[in-house]
């Protein structure tokens, strides 16, 4: 097992341009309506896939320019569009990808 320690963690939020929707929560609890149905909010469709590609590329390029020589990218909860673009952009850099076992075989961690 390879143990990695991080000096810092940086998160960059990428806008979603897919057709999914987010489940609303308050204080860690899922919000439901009067019919006990989960309340969802559609993602905003402000960008397009080319915009998302450029954003992800810019983030990785900036990190690489600042001395980051390897990227470990979690694609567990990405939409089809976001995962496809992230895999494409990541292939241009020294990147490894992983997802939670719910996407792979039970009890294993899939790595691309």
PDB file of C-alpha atoms in Angstrom:
ATOM      1  CA  UNK A   1       0.000   0.000   0.000  1.00  0.00           C
ATOM      2  CA  UNK A   2       1.340   3.391  -0.940  1.00  0.00           C
ATOM      3  CA  UNK A   3       0.708   6.036   1.696  1.00  0.00           C
ATOM      4  CA  UNK A   4       0.514   9.623   0.532  1.00  0.00           C
ATOM      5  CA  UNK A   5       0.518  12.683   2.749  1.00  0.00           C
ATOM      6  CA  UNK A   6      -0.800  16.018   1.560  1.00  0.00           C
ATOM      7  CA  UNK A   7       0.563  19.378   2.607  1.00  0.00           C
ATOM      8  CA  UNK A   8      -2.522  21.124   1.266  1.00  0.00           C
ATOM      9  CA  UNK A   9      -5.702  20.359  -0.572  1.00  0.00           C
ATOM     10  CA  UNK A  10      -7.125  22.633  -3.239  1.00  0.00           C
ATOM     11  CA  UNK A  11     -10.646  22.273  -4.575  1.00  0.00           C
ATOM     12  CA  UNK A  12     -11.756  23.809  -7.846  1.00  0.00           C
ATOM     13  CA  UNK A  13     -15.484  23.750  -8.532  1.00  0.00           C
ATOM     14  CA  UNK A  14     -16.326  23.030 -12.162  1.00  0.00           C
ATOM     15  CA  UNK A  15     -19.793  24.056 -13.384  1.00  0.00           C
ATOM     16  CA  UNK A  16     -21.997  21.196 -14.509  1.00  0.00           C
ATOM     17  CA  UNK A  17     -23.404  21.271 -18.041  1.00  0.00           C
ATOM     18  CA  UNK A  18     -25.078  17.879 -18.017  1.00  0.00           C
ATOM     19  CA  UNK A  19     -28.777  17.025 -17.704  1.00  0.00           C
ATOM     20  CA  UNK A  20     -28.730  15.719 -14.138  1.00  0.00           C
ATOM     21  CA  UNK A  21     -30.162  17.284 -11.011  1.00  0.00           C
ATOM     22  CA  UNK A  22     -28.933  17.810  -7.482  1.00  0.00           C
ATOM     23  CA  UNK A  23     -30.709  16.485  -4.388  1.00  0.00           C
ATOM     24  CA  UNK A  24     -31.380  19.323  -1.954  1.00  0.00           C
ATOM     25  CA  UNK A  25     -30.209  18.921   1.640  1.00  0.00           C
ATOM     26  CA  UNK A  26     -30.268  21.046   4.790  1.00  0.00           C
ATOM     27  CA  UNK A  27     -27.998  20.387   7.736  1.00  0.00           C
ATOM     28  CA  UNK A  28     -27.051  17.028   6.233  1.00  0.00           C
ATOM     29  CA  UNK A  29     -30.651  15.858   5.799  1.00  0.00           C
ATOM     30  CA  UNK A  30     -32.362  15.276   2.461  1.00  0.00           C
ATOM     31  CA  UNK A  31     -35.245  17.715   1.940  1.00  0.00           C
ATOM     32  CA  UNK A  32     -38.622  16.228   0.960  1.00  0.00           C
ATOM     33  CA  UNK A  33     -41.890  17.875  -0.102  1.00  0.00           C
ATOM     34  CA  UNK A  34     -45.372  17.334   1.387  1.00  0.00           C
ATOM     35  CA  UNK A  35     -45.724  14.076  -0.578  1.00  0.00           C
ATOM     36  CA  UNK A  36     -42.461  12.753   0.942  1.00  0.00           C
ATOM     37  CA  UNK A  37     -40.719  13.035  -2.417  1.00  0.00           C
ATOM     38  CA  UNK A  38     -37.101  14.126  -2.547  1.00  0.00           C
ATOM     39  CA  UNK A  39     -36.697  17.702  -3.758  1.00  0.00           C
ATOM     40  CA  UNK A  40     -34.248  18.059  -6.641  1.00  0.00           C
ATOM     41  CA  UNK A  41     -32.795  21.098  -8.384  1.00  0.00           C
ATOM     42  CA  UNK A  42     -31.753  20.863 -12.058  1.00  0.00           C
ATOM     43  CA  UNK A  43     -28.137  21.753 -12.757  1.00  0.00           C
ATOM     44  CA  UNK A  44     -27.615  25.079 -14.459  1.00  0.00           C
ATOM     45  CA  UNK A  45     -26.717  24.736 -18.111  1.00  0.00           C
ATOM     46  CA  UNK A  46     -24.646  27.911 -18.358  1.00  0.00           C
ATOM     47  CA  UNK A  47     -21.676  26.451 -20.169  1.00  0.00           C
ATOM     48  CA  UNK A  48     -20.961  23.918 -22.845  1.00  0.00           C
ATOM     49  CA  UNK A  49     -18.575  20.935 -22.955  1.00  0.00           C
ATOM     50  CA  UNK A  50     -15.842  23.012 -24.619  1.00  0.00           C
ATOM     51  CA  UNK A  51     -16.042  25.518 -21.756  1.00  0.00           C
ATOM     52  CA  UNK A  52     -15.744  22.715 -19.181  1.00  0.00           C
ATOM     53  CA  UNK A  53     -12.764  21.209 -21.072  1.00  0.00           C
ATOM     54  CA  UNK A  54     -11.020  24.604 -21.030  1.00  0.00           C
ATOM     55  CA  UNK A  55     -11.716  25.121 -17.321  1.00  0.00           C
ATOM     56  CA  UNK A  56     -10.378  21.698 -16.309  1.00  0.00           C
ATOM     57  CA  UNK A  57      -7.347  22.095 -18.573  1.00  0.00           C
ATOM     58  CA  UNK A  58      -6.624  25.545 -17.091  1.00  0.00           C
ATOM     59  CA  UNK A  59      -6.823  24.198 -13.534  1.00  0.00           C
ATOM     60  CA  UNK A  60      -4.462  21.276 -14.216  1.00  0.00           C
ATOM     61  CA  UNK A  61      -2.077  23.445 -16.254  1.00  0.00           C
ATOM     62  CA  UNK A  62      -1.889  26.034 -13.461  1.00  0.00           C
ATOM     63  CA  UNK A  63      -1.181  23.326 -10.881  1.00  0.00           C
ATOM     64  CA  UNK A  64       1.474  21.773 -13.143  1.00  0.00           C
ATOM     65  CA  UNK A  65       3.086  25.203 -13.613  1.00  0.00           C
ATOM     66  CA  UNK A  66       3.231  25.550  -9.817  1.00  0.00           C
ATOM     67  CA  UNK A  67       5.185  22.312  -9.430  1.00  0.00           C
ATOM     68  CA  UNK A  68       2.526  19.610  -9.224  1.00  0.00           C
ATOM     69  CA  UNK A  69       3.910  16.695 -11.215  1.00  0.00           C
ATOM     70  CA  UNK A  70       1.122  14.133 -10.717  1.00  0.00           C
ATOM     71  CA  UNK A  71      -2.661  14.316 -10.402  1.00  0.00           C
ATOM     72  CA  UNK A  72      -4.865  11.819  -8.577  1.00  0.00           C
ATOM     73  CA  UNK A  73      -8.410  12.512  -9.752  1.00  0.00           C
ATOM     74  CA  UNK A  74     -11.611  11.205  -8.148  1.00  0.00           C
ATOM     75  CA  UNK A  75     -14.316  10.722 -10.796  1.00  0.00           C
ATOM     76  CA  UNK A  76     -16.801   8.924  -8.537  1.00  0.00           C
ATOM     77  CA  UNK A  77     -19.707  11.362  -8.656  1.00  0.00           C
ATOM     78  CA  UNK A  78     -19.131  12.970 -12.026  1.00  0.00           C
ATOM     79  CA  UNK A  79     -21.741  13.030 -14.745  1.00  0.00           C
ATOM     80  CA  UNK A  80     -21.028  11.388 -18.109  1.00  0.00           C
ATOM     81  CA  UNK A  81     -20.019  14.715 -19.638  1.00  0.00           C
ATOM     82  CA  UNK A  82     -17.810  15.732 -16.718  1.00  0.00           C
ATOM     83  CA  UNK A  83     -16.106  12.325 -16.405  1.00  0.00           C
ATOM     84  CA  UNK A  84     -15.461  12.072 -20.161  1.00  0.00           C
ATOM     85  CA  UNK A  85     -13.952  15.539 -20.297  1.00  0.00           C
ATOM     86  CA  UNK A  86     -11.890  14.985 -17.141  1.00  0.00           C
ATOM     87  CA  UNK A  87     -10.470  11.724 -18.518  1.00  0.00           C
ATOM     88  CA  UNK A  88      -9.629  13.445 -21.815  1.00  0.00           C
ATOM     89  CA  UNK A  89      -7.923  16.418 -20.179  1.00  0.00           C
ATOM     90  CA  UNK A  90      -6.185  14.268 -17.573  1.00  0.00           C
ATOM     91  CA  UNK A  91      -4.620  12.153 -20.310  1.00  0.00           C
ATOM     92  CA  UNK A  92      -2.651  15.243 -21.343  1.00  0.00           C
ATOM     93  CA  UNK A  93      -0.972  15.310 -17.920  1.00  0.00           C
ATOM     94  CA  UNK A  94       0.587  12.774 -15.551  1.00  0.00           C
ATOM     95  CA  UNK A  95      -2.757  11.716 -14.078  1.00  0.00           C
ATOM     96  CA  UNK A  96      -4.299   8.696 -12.398  1.00  0.00           C
ATOM     97  CA  UNK A  97      -8.044   8.312 -11.950  1.00  0.00           C
ATOM     98  CA  UNK A  98     -10.080   6.408  -9.403  1.00  0.00           C
ATOM     99  CA  UNK A  99     -13.697   5.935  -8.495  1.00  0.00           C
ATOM    100  CA  UNK A 100     -15.542   4.500  -5.527  1.00  0.00           C
ATOM    101  CA  UNK A 101     -16.369   0.796  -5.620  1.00  0.00           C
ATOM    102  CA  UNK A 102     -20.009   1.568  -6.431  1.00  0.00           C
ATOM    103  CA  UNK A 103     -18.893   2.120 -10.015  1.00  0.00           C
ATOM    104  CA  UNK A 104     -16.476  -0.809 -10.111  1.00  0.00           C
ATOM    105  CA  UNK A 105     -16.608  -4.346  -8.810  1.00  0.00           C
ATOM    106  CA  UNK A 106     -17.767  -4.710  -5.181  1.00  0.00           C
ATOM    107  CA  UNK A 107     -14.840  -4.584  -2.768  1.00  0.00           C
ATOM    108  CA  UNK A 108     -12.331  -3.201  -5.263  1.00  0.00           C
ATOM    109  CA  UNK A 109     -11.156   0.205  -6.367  1.00  0.00           C
ATOM    110  CA  UNK A 110     -11.055   0.649 -10.122  1.00  0.00           C
ATOM    111  CA  UNK A 111      -8.200   2.641 -11.589  1.00  0.00           C
ATOM    112  CA  UNK A 112      -7.980   3.794 -15.196  1.00  0.00           C
TER     113      UNK A 112
END
